[in-house]
mmCIF file of C-alpha atoms and ligand atoms in Angstrom:
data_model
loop_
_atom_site.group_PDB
_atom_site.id
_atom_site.type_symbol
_atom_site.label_atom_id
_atom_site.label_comp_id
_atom_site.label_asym_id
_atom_site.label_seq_id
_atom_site.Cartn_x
_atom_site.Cartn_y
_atom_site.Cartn_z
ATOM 1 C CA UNK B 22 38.304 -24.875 42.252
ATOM 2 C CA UNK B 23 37.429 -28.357 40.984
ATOM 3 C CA UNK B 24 34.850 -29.043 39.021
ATOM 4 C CA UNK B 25 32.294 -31.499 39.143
ATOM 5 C CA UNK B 26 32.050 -31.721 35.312
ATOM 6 C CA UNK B 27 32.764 -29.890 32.248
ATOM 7 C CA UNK B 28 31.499 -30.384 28.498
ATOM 8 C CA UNK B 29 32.462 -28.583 25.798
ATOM 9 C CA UNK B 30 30.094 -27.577 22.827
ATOM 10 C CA UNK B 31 31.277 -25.598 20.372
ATOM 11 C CA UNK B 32 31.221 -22.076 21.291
ATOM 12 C CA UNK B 33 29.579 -22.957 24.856
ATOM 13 C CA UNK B 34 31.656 -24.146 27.925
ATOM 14 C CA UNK B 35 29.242 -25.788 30.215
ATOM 15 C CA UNK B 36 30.213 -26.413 33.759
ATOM 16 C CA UNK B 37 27.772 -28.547 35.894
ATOM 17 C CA UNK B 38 28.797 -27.897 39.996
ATOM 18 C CA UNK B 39 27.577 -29.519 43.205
ATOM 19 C CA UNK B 40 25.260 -27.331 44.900
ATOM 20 C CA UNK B 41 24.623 -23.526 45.041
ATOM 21 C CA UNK B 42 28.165 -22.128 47.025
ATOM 22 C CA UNK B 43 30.009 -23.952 43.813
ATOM 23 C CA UNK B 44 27.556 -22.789 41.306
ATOM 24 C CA UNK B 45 28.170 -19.219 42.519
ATOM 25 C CA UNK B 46 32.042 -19.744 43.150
ATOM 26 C CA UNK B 47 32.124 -20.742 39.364
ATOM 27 C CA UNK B 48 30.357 -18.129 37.881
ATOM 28 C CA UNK B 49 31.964 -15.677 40.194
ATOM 29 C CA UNK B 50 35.350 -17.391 38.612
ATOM 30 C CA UNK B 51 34.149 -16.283 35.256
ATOM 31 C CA UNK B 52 32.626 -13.139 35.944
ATOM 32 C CA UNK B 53 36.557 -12.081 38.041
ATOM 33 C CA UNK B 54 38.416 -13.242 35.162
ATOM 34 C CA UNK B 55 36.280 -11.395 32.235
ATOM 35 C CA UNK B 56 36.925 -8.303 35.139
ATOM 36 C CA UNK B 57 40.736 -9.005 35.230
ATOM 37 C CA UNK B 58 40.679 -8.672 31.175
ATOM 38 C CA UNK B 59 39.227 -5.403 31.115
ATOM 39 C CA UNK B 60 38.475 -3.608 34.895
ATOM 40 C CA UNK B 61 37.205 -1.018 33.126
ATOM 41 C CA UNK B 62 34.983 -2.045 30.802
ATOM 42 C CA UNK B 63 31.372 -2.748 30.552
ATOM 43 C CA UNK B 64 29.472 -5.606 32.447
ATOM 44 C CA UNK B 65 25.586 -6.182 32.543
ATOM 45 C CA UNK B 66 24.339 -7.822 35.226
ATOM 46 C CA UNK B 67 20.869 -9.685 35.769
ATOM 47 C CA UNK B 68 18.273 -10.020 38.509
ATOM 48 C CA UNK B 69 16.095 -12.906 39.951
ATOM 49 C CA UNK B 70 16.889 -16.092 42.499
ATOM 50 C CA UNK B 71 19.394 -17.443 39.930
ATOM 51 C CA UNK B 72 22.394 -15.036 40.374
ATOM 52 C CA UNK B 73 22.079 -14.415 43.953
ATOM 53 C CA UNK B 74 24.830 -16.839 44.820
ATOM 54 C CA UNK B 75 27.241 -15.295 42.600
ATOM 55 C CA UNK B 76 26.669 -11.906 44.032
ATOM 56 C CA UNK B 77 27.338 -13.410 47.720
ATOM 57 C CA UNK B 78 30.231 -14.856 45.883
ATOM 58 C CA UNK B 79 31.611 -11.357 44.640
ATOM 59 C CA UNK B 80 30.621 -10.255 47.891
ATOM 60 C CA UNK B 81 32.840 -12.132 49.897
ATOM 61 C CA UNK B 82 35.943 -11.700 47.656
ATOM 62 C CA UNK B 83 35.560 -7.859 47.910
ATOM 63 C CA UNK B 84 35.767 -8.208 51.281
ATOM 64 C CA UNK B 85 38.706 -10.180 51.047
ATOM 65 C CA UNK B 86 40.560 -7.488 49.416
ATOM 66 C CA UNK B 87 40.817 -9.663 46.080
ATOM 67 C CA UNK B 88 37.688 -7.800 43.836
ATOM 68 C CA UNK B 89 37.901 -4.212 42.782
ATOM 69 C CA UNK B 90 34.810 -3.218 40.629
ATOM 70 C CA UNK B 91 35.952 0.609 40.616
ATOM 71 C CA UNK B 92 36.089 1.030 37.188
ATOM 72 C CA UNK B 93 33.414 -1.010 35.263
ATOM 73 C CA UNK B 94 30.235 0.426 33.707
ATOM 74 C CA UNK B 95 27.355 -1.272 35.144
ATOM 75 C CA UNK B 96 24.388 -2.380 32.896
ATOM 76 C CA UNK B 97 21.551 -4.429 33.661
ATOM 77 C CA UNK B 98 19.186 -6.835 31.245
ATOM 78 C CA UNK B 99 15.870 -5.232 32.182
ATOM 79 C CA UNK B 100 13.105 -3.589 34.859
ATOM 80 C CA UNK B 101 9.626 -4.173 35.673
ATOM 81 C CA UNK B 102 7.292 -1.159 34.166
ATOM 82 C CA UNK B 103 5.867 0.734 35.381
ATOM 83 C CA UNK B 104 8.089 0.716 38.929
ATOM 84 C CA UNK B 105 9.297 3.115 41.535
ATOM 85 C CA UNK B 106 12.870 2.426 41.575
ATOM 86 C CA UNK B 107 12.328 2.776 45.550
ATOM 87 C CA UNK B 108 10.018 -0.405 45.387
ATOM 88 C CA UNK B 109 11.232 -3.268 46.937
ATOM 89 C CA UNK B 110 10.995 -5.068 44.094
ATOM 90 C CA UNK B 111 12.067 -2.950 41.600
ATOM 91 C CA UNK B 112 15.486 -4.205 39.585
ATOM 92 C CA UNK B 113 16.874 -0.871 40.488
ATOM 93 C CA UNK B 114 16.255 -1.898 44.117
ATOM 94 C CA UNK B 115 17.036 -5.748 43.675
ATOM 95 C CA UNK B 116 20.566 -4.733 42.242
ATOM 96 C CA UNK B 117 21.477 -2.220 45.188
ATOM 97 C CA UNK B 118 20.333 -5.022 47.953
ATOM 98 C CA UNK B 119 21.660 -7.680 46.842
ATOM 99 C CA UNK B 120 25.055 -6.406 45.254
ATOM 100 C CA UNK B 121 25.894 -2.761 44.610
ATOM 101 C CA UNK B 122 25.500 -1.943 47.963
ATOM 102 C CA UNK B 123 28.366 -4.396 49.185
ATOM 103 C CA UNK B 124 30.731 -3.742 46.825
ATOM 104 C CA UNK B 125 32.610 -0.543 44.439
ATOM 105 C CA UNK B 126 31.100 -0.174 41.359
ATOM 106 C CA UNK B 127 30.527 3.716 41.686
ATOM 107 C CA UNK B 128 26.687 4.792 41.700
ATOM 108 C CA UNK B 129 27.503 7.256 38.479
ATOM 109 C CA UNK B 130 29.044 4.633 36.503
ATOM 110 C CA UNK B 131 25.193 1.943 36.698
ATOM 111 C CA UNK B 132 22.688 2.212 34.289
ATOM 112 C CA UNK B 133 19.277 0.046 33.973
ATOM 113 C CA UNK B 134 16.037 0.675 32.588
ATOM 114 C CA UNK B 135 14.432 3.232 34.202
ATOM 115 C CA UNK B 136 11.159 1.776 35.378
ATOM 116 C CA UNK B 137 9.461 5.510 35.951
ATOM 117 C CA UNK B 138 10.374 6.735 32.736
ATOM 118 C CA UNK B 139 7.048 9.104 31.523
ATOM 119 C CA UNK B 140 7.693 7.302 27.411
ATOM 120 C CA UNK B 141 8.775 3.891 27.806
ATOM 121 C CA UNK B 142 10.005 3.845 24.606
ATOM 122 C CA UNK B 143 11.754 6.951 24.292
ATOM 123 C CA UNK B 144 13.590 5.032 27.401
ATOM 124 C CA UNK B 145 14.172 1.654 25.157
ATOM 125 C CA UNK B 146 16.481 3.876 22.548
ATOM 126 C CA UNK B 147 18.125 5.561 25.200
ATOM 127 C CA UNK B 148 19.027 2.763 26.682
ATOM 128 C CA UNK B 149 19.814 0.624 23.811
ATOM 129 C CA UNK B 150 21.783 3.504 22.502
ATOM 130 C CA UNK B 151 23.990 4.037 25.941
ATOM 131 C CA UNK B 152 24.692 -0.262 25.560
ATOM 132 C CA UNK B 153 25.937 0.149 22.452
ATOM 133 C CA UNK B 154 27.711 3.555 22.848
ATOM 134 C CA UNK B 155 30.266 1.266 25.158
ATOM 135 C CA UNK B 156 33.729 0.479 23.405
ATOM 136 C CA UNK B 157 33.956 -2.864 25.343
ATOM 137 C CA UNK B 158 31.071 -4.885 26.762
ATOM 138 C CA UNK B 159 33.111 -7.146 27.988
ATOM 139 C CA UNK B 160 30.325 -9.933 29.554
ATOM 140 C CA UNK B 161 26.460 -10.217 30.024
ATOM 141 C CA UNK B 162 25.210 -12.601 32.863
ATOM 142 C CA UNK B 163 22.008 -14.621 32.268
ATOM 143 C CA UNK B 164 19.527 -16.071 34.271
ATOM 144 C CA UNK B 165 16.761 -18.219 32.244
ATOM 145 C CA UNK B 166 13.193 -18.388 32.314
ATOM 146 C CA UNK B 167 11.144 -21.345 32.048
ATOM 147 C CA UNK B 168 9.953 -20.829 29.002
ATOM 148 C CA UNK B 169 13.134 -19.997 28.066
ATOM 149 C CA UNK B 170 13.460 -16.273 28.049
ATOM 150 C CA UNK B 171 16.646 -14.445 28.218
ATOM 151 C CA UNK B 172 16.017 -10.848 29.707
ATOM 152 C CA UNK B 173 12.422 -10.757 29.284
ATOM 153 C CA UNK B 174 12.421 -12.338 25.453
ATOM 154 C CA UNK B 175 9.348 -13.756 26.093
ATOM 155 C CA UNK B 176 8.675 -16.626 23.764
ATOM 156 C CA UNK B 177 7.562 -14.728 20.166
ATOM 157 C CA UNK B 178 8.284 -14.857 15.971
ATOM 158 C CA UNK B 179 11.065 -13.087 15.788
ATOM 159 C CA UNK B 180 14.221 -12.484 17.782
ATOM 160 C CA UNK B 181 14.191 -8.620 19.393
ATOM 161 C CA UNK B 182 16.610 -6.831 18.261
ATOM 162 C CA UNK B 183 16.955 -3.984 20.475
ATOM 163 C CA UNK B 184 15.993 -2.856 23.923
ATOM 164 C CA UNK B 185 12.352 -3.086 24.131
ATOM 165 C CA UNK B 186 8.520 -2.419 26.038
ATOM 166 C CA UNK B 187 7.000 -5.675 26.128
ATOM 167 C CA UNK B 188 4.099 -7.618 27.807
ATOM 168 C CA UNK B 189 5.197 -10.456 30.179
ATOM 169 C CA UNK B 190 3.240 -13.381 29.510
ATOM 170 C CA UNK B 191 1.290 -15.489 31.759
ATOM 171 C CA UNK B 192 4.223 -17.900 32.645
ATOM 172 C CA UNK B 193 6.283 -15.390 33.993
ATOM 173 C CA UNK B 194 3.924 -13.690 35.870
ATOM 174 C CA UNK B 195 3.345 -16.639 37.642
ATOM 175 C CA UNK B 196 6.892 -17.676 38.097
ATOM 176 C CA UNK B 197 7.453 -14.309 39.582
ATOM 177 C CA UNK B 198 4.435 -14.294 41.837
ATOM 178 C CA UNK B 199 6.647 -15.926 44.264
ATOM 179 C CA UNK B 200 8.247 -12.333 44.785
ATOM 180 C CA UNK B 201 5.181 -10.673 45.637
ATOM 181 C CA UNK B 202 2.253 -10.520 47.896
ATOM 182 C CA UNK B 203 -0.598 -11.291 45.537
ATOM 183 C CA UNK B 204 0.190 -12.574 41.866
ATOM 184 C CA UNK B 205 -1.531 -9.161 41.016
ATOM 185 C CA UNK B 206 0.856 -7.153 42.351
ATOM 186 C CA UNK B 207 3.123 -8.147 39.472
ATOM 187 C CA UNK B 208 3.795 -5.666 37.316
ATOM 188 C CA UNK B 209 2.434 -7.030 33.648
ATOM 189 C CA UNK B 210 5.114 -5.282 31.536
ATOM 190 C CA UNK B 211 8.836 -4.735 31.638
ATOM 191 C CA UNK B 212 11.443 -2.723 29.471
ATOM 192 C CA UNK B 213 14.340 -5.571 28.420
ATOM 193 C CA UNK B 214 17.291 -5.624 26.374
ATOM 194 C CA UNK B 215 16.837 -7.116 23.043
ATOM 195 C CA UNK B 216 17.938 -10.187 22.291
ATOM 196 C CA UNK B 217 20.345 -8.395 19.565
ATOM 197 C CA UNK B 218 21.478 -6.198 22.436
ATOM 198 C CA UNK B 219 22.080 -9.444 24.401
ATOM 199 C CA UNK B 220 24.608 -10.685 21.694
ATOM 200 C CA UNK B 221 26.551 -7.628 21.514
ATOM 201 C CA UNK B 222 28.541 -8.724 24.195
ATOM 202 C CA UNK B 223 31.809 -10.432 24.143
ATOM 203 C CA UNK B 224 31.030 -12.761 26.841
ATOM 204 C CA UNK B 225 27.903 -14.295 27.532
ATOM 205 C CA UNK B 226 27.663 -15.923 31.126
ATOM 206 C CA UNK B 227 24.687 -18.171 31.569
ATOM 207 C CA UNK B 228 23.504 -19.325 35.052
ATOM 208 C CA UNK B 229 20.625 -21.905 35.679
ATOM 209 C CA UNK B 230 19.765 -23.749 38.723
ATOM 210 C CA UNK B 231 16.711 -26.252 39.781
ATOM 211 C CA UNK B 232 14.769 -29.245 38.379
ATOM 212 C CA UNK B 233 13.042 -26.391 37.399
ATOM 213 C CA UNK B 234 15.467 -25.545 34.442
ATOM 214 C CA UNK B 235 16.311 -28.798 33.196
ATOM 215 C CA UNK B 236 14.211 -29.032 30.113
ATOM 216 C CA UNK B 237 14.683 -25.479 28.779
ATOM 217 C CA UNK B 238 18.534 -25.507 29.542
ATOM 218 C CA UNK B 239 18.630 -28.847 27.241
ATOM 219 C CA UNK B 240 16.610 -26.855 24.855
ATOM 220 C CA UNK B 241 18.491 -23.926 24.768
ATOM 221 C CA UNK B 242 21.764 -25.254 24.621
ATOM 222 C CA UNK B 243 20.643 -28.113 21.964
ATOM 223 C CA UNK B 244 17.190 -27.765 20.863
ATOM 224 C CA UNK B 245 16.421 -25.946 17.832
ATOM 225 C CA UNK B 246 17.480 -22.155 17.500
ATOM 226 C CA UNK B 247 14.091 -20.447 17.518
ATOM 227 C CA UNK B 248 12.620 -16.897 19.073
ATOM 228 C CA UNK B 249 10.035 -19.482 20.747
ATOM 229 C CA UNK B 250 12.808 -20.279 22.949
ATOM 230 C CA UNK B 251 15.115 -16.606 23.542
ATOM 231 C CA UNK B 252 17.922 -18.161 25.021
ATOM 232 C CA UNK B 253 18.438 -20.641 21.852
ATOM 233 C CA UNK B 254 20.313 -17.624 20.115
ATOM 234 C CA UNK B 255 23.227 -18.093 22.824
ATOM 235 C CA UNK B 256 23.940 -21.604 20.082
ATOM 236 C CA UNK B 257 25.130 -18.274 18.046
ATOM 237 C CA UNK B 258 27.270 -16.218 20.256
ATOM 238 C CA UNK B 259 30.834 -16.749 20.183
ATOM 239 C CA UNK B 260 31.993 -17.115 23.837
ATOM 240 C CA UNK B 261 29.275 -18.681 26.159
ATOM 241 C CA UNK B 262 30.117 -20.322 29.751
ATOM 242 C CA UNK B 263 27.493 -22.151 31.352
ATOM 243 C CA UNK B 264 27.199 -22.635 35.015
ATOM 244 C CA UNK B 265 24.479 -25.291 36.120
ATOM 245 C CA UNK B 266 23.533 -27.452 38.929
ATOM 246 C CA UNK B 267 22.803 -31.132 39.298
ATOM 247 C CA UNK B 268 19.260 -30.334 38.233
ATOM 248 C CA UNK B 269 18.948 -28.235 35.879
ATOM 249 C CA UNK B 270 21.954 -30.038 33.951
ATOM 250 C CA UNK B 271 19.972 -33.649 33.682
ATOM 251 C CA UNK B 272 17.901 -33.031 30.692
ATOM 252 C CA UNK B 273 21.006 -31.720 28.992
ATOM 253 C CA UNK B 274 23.288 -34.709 30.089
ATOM 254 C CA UNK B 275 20.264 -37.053 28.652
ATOM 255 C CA UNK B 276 19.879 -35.680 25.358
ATOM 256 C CA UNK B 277 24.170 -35.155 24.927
HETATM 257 C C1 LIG F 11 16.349 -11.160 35.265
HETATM 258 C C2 LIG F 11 15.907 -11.669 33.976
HETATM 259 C C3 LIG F 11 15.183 -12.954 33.834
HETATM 260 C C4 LIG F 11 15.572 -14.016 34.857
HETATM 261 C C5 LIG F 11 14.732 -15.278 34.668
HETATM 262 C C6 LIG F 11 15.049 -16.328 35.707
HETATM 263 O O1 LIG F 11 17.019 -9.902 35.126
HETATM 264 O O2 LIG F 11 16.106 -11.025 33.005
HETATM 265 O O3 LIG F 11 15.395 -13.448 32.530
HETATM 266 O O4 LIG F 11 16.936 -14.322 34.704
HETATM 267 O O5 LIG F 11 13.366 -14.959 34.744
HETATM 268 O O6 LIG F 11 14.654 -15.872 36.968
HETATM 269 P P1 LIG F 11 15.053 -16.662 38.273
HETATM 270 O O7 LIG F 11 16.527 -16.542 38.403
HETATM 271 O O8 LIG F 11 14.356 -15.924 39.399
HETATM 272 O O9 LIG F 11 14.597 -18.063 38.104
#
């Protein structure tokens, strides 16, 4: 595919596309290639608006004959708690929907947060310990939220280190009101990987879209590296591609 722009900083690859279908043909690019590397190793996936268009991406080329996700280990960055996975908006239930369910990876091979767990945190170290039991997590995709969040990092003093119980903050609430009924119906805590668990992969693919975006792309990619802002760690990973729109790349392109 062509793209509409490309900048190279450091360790991060940032493509900016025209629209959603290139946005998600990009990132589905980068996701198929990672997948070509290693088909069977590990892959964590993430949830919200953001990486919808790469899933209908992946979609389409698995019905094409040209995906084959038979042999990966699915993760995912993080679920709502408390949650019925059967609840419609449930991660668990998001990732089926909009992804699983259309494509191969087999149902024994997925693991996420588990949203019903009776001891939340005895759930954290198992699940921190099965990411880190894998030989190759090969890439992690990333939405961001707008207060810069990776996962659900909300903004704090230090940088989590491992999976983790934590309190979504008023922001995100909000921003994820737009899911629900009634801004009350959103569940007030969540079980995320850590930071630290984020960086464990090899790959780290970041997708952003929206006006929405702008300013906390240009401050994660750029700003100061701070736990304020979760996703300003990615300035420390080794091998981060960046797939943005027109909008949420125009603070970035102002401040480069
Ligand atoms: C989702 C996740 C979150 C979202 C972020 C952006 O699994 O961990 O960090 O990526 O809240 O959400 P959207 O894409 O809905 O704007």
């Amino acid at each position: 595919m062509t793209t509409a722009q490309r900048i190279d900083l450091n360790n991060i690859t940032v493509y900016v596309e025209e629209g959603l279908d290139a946005v998600g043909e990009r990132a589905a690019e980068v996701f198929c290639a990672a997948l070509d590397e290693a088909p069977t190793a590990s892959f964590g996936f993430a949830t919200g608006s953001t990486p919808v268009c790469m899933y209908q991406d992946l979609i389409k080329r698995y019905n094409a004959g040209t995906l084959d996700m038979s042999g990966i280990k699915a993760f995912n960055l993080d679920e709502y708690y408390p949650i019925q996975k059967t609840n419609d908006q449930s991660y668990e239930y998001f990732m089926s929907t909009e992804l699983f369910n259309h494509v191969n990876v087999d149902p024994a091979n997925r693991d996420i947060p588990n949203g019903e767990a009776a001891d939340p945190e005895a759930e954290c170290a198992r699940y921190e310990a099965a990411v880190r039991a894998t030989d190759n997590y090969k890439l992690q995709i990333l939405g961001i939220g707008e207060n810069g969040h990776i996962g659900f990092n909300e903004p704090t003093d230090t940088f989590p280190a491992k999976t983790n119980h934590v309190d979504l903050t008023a922001s995100t609430i909000e921003a994820n009101a737009r899911f629900f009924d009634s801004i009350d119906d959103v569940p007030t805590q969540a079980l995320t990987m850590g930071v630290g668990t984020i960086m464990q992969a090899e790959k780290i693919l970041l997708i952003a879209t929206g006006p929405k975006k702008s300013q906390i792309i240009a401050d994660c990619l750029v700003g100061g590296i701070t736990p304020h802002v979760a996703g300003s760690a990615l300035q420390l990973h080794r091998d981060v591609t960046v797939v943005l729109d027109a909008d949420a790349a125009q603070e970035l392109l102002a401040r480069l």
